PDB file of C-alpha atoms in Angstrom:
ATOM      1  CA  UNK Y   1     -51.349-104.745  25.107  1.00 57.00           C
ATOM      2  CA  UNK Y   2     -49.660-101.547  23.968  1.00 87.00           C
ATOM      3  CA  UNK Y   3     -46.401-100.230  25.425  1.00 91.00           C
ATOM      4  CA  UNK Y   4     -48.235 -97.349  27.111  1.00 92.00           C
ATOM      5  CA  UNK Y   5     -50.037 -99.803  29.396  1.00 94.00           C
ATOM      6  CA  UNK Y   6     -46.796-101.444  30.513  1.00 96.00           C
ATOM      7  CA  UNK Y   7     -45.104 -98.111  31.162  1.00 96.00           C
ATOM      8  CA  UNK Y   8     -48.191 -96.780  32.974  1.00 97.00           C
ATOM      9  CA  UNK Y   9     -48.453 -99.842  35.234  1.00 97.00           C
ATOM     10  CA  UNK Y  10     -44.721 -99.868  36.025  1.00 97.00           C
ATOM     11  CA  UNK Y  11     -44.684 -96.125  36.735  1.00 97.00           C
ATOM     12  CA  UNK Y  12     -47.844 -96.292  38.865  1.00 97.00           C
ATOM     13  CA  UNK Y  13     -46.372 -99.115  40.944  1.00 97.00           C
ATOM     14  CA  UNK Y  14     -43.042 -97.314  41.333  1.00 96.00           C
ATOM     15  CA  UNK Y  15     -44.725 -94.054  42.335  1.00 96.00           C
ATOM     16  CA  UNK Y  16     -47.038 -95.813  44.791  1.00 96.00           C
ATOM     17  CA  UNK Y  17     -44.122 -97.677  46.352  1.00 95.00           C
ATOM     18  CA  UNK Y  18     -42.068 -94.498  46.622  1.00 93.00           C
ATOM     19  CA  UNK Y  19     -44.920 -92.649  48.274  1.00 93.00           C
ATOM     20  CA  UNK Y  20     -45.647 -95.426  50.770  1.00 95.00           C
ATOM     21  CA  UNK Y  21     -42.210 -96.325  52.145  1.00 94.00           C
ATOM     22  CA  UNK Y  22     -41.237 -95.098  55.613  1.00 94.00           C
ATOM     23  CA  UNK Y  23     -39.666 -91.640  55.634  1.00 88.00           C
ATOM     24  CA  UNK Y  24     -36.391 -92.947  57.092  1.00 90.00           C
ATOM     25  CA  UNK Y  25     -35.838 -94.991  53.904  1.00 91.00           C
ATOM     26  CA  UNK Y  26     -35.784 -91.859  51.757  1.00 85.00           C
ATOM     27  CA  UNK Y  27     -33.032 -89.318  51.269  1.00 86.00           C
ATOM     28  CA  UNK Y  28     -33.875 -85.682  52.020  1.00 86.00           C
ATOM     29  CA  UNK Y  29     -35.945 -84.419  49.099  1.00 81.00           C
ATOM     30  CA  UNK Y  30     -35.481 -80.711  48.365  1.00 85.00           C
ATOM     31  CA  UNK Y  31     -38.018 -80.611  45.540  1.00 90.00           C
ATOM     32  CA  UNK Y  32     -40.700 -82.924  46.877  1.00 91.00           C
ATOM     33  CA  UNK Y  33     -43.594 -80.996  45.317  1.00 95.00           C
ATOM     34  CA  UNK Y  34     -41.905 -80.930  41.916  1.00 96.00           C
ATOM     35  CA  UNK Y  35     -41.535 -84.712  42.120  1.00 95.00           C
ATOM     36  CA  UNK Y  36     -45.262 -85.050  42.858  1.00 97.00           C
ATOM     37  CA  UNK Y  37     -46.095 -82.736  39.943  1.00 98.00           C
ATOM     38  CA  UNK Y  38     -43.869 -84.658  37.514  1.00 97.00           C
ATOM     39  CA  UNK Y  39     -44.921 -88.119  38.718  1.00 97.00           C
ATOM     40  CA  UNK Y  40     -48.659 -87.546  38.443  1.00 98.00           C
ATOM     41  CA  UNK Y  41     -48.260 -85.390  35.338  1.00 98.00           C
ATOM     42  CA  UNK Y  42     -46.318 -88.214  33.700  1.00 97.00           C
ATOM     43  CA  UNK Y  43     -49.018 -90.725  34.599  1.00 98.00           C
ATOM     44  CA  UNK Y  44     -51.641 -88.367  33.198  1.00 97.00           C
ATOM     45  CA  UNK Y  45     -49.700 -87.982  29.932  1.00 96.00           C
ATOM     46  CA  UNK Y  46     -49.574 -91.760  29.591  1.00 95.00           C
ATOM     47  CA  UNK Y  47     -53.271 -91.986  30.408  1.00 95.00           C
ATOM     48  CA  UNK Y  48     -53.931 -89.415  27.693  1.00 92.00           C
ATOM     49  CA  UNK Y  49     -52.149 -91.654  25.181  1.00 91.00           C
ATOM     50  CA  UNK Y  50     -54.186 -94.665  26.330  1.00 93.00           C
ATOM     51  CA  UNK Y  51     -57.563 -92.859  26.263  1.00 91.00           C
ATOM     52  CA  UNK Y  52     -59.349 -92.850  22.940  1.00 89.00           C
ATOM     53  CA  UNK Y  53     -62.053 -90.267  23.661  1.00 89.00           C
ATOM     54  CA  UNK Y  54     -62.375 -87.112  25.740  1.00 87.00           C
ATOM     55  CA  UNK Y  55     -64.770 -88.925  28.091  1.00 93.00           C
ATOM     56  CA  UNK Y  56     -62.305 -91.766  28.555  1.00 94.00           C
ATOM     57  CA  UNK Y  57     -59.512 -89.292  29.232  1.00 92.00           C
ATOM     58  CA  UNK Y  58     -61.675 -87.565  31.853  1.00 95.00           C
ATOM     59  CA  UNK Y  59     -62.258 -90.877  33.622  1.00 97.00           C
ATOM     60  CA  UNK Y  60     -58.517 -91.611  33.668  1.00 97.00           C
ATOM     61  CA  UNK Y  61     -57.795 -88.166  35.120  1.00 97.00           C
ATOM     62  CA  UNK Y  62     -60.447 -88.539  37.814  1.00 98.00           C
ATOM     63  CA  UNK Y  63     -58.991 -91.946  38.635  1.00 98.00           C
ATOM     64  CA  UNK Y  64     -55.526 -90.444  39.018  1.00 98.00           C
ATOM     65  CA  UNK Y  65     -56.817 -87.752  41.377  1.00 98.00           C
ATOM     66  CA  UNK Y  66     -58.559 -90.443  43.457  1.00 98.00           C
ATOM     67  CA  UNK Y  67     -55.382 -92.577  43.438  1.00 98.00           C
ATOM     68  CA  UNK Y  68     -53.328 -89.586  44.612  1.00 97.00           C
ATOM     69  CA  UNK Y  69     -55.817 -88.965  47.403  1.00 98.00           C
ATOM     70  CA  UNK Y  70     -55.742 -92.643  48.407  1.00 98.00           C
ATOM     71  CA  UNK Y  71     -51.938 -92.588  48.550  1.00 97.00           C
ATOM     72  CA  UNK Y  72     -51.964 -89.466  50.715  1.00 97.00           C
ATOM     73  CA  UNK Y  73     -54.515 -91.047  53.085  1.00 97.00           C
ATOM     74  CA  UNK Y  74     -52.521 -94.300  53.262  1.00 97.00           C
ATOM     75  CA  UNK Y  75     -49.409 -92.348  54.210  1.00 96.00           C
ATOM     76  CA  UNK Y  76     -50.987 -91.828  57.629  1.00 95.00           C
ATOM     77  CA  UNK Y  77     -50.331 -95.547  58.239  1.00 96.00           C
ATOM     78  CA  UNK Y  78     -46.636 -95.327  57.280  1.00 95.00           C
ATOM     79  CA  UNK Y  79     -44.032 -94.425  59.928  1.00 93.00           C
ATOM     80  CA  UNK Y  80     -42.779 -90.870  59.484  1.00 91.00           C
ATOM     81  CA  UNK Y  81     -45.301 -90.056  56.741  1.00 93.00           C
ATOM     82  CA  UNK Y  82     -48.577 -88.136  56.865  1.00 94.00           C
ATOM     83  CA  UNK Y  83     -51.266 -86.684  54.617  1.00 96.00           C
ATOM     84  CA  UNK Y  84     -50.143 -83.418  53.009  1.00 95.00           C
ATOM     85  CA  UNK Y  85     -52.496 -81.091  51.155  1.00 97.00           C
ATOM     86  CA  UNK Y  86     -49.554 -79.498  49.360  1.00 96.00           C
ATOM     87  CA  UNK Y  87     -48.552 -82.899  47.966  1.00 96.00           C
ATOM     88  CA  UNK Y  88     -52.137 -83.417  46.834  1.00 98.00           C
ATOM     89  CA  UNK Y  89     -52.170 -79.960  45.212  1.00 98.00           C
ATOM     90  CA  UNK Y  90     -48.945 -80.789  43.343  1.00 98.00           C
ATOM     91  CA  UNK Y  91     -50.476 -84.089  42.183  1.00 98.00           C
ATOM     92  CA  UNK Y  92     -53.583 -82.321  40.871  1.00 98.00           C
ATOM     93  CA  UNK Y  93     -51.527 -79.551  39.246  1.00 98.00           C
ATOM     94  CA  UNK Y  94     -49.436 -82.141  37.393  1.00 98.00           C
ATOM     95  CA  UNK Y  95     -52.550 -83.989  36.276  1.00 98.00           C
ATOM     96  CA  UNK Y  96     -54.160 -80.735  35.141  1.00 97.00           C
ATOM     97  CA  UNK Y  97     -51.095 -79.589  33.201  1.00 98.00           C
ATOM     98  CA  UNK Y  98     -50.851 -82.960  31.470  1.00 97.00           C
ATOM     99  CA  UNK Y  99     -54.573 -82.864  30.668  1.00 94.00           C
ATOM    100  CA  UNK Y 100     -54.196 -79.512  28.949  1.00 94.00           C
ATOM    101  CA  UNK Y 101     -51.150 -80.678  26.993  1.00 94.00           C
ATOM    102  CA  UNK Y 102     -52.802 -83.949  25.969  1.00 91.00           C
ATOM    103  CA  UNK Y 103     -56.016 -82.196  24.932  1.00 85.00           C
ATOM    104  CA  UNK Y 104     -54.140 -79.644  22.828  1.00 88.00           C
ATOM    105  CA  UNK Y 105     -52.028 -82.300  21.125  1.00 86.00           C
ATOM    106  CA  UNK Y 106     -54.645 -85.014  20.674  1.00 75.00           C
ATOM    107  CA  UNK Y 107     -58.084 -83.530  20.369  1.00 62.00           C
ATOM    108  CA  UNK Y 108     -57.522 -80.066  18.841  1.00 62.00           C
TER     109      UNK Y 108
END
C-alpha cells in the first residue's frame, strides 16, 4: 500500500470525525467554508495521486462529492449541527479546484 492511501484514509477519518461531532465540542470557526474547501480539496488531490486514469480520477471525485453529501445529511442527527448547502458548495468547489490542478499536472 502506498503512502497516499494511508494519508487519504487518515485524513478522511479525521475530516469525517470533525464534521460529525456536536457543535458544542468545537471552537467558533470564523472560516468554516475555507476549511471545507481545503479539506475536500486536499482529499481530492490525494485521490488524484492514487488514480491512474482519468476515468478512475472521475470516480474518486464523484465518490468524494457523495461522501460530502452523506456527511452533511448525517449532521442532521448530531446535536447543534445541520445540513448546510454552503458547506456542500465549499466541498464541491475544493474538489473541483483540486481536479483541475491534478488534471493539469498529471494528464496534460
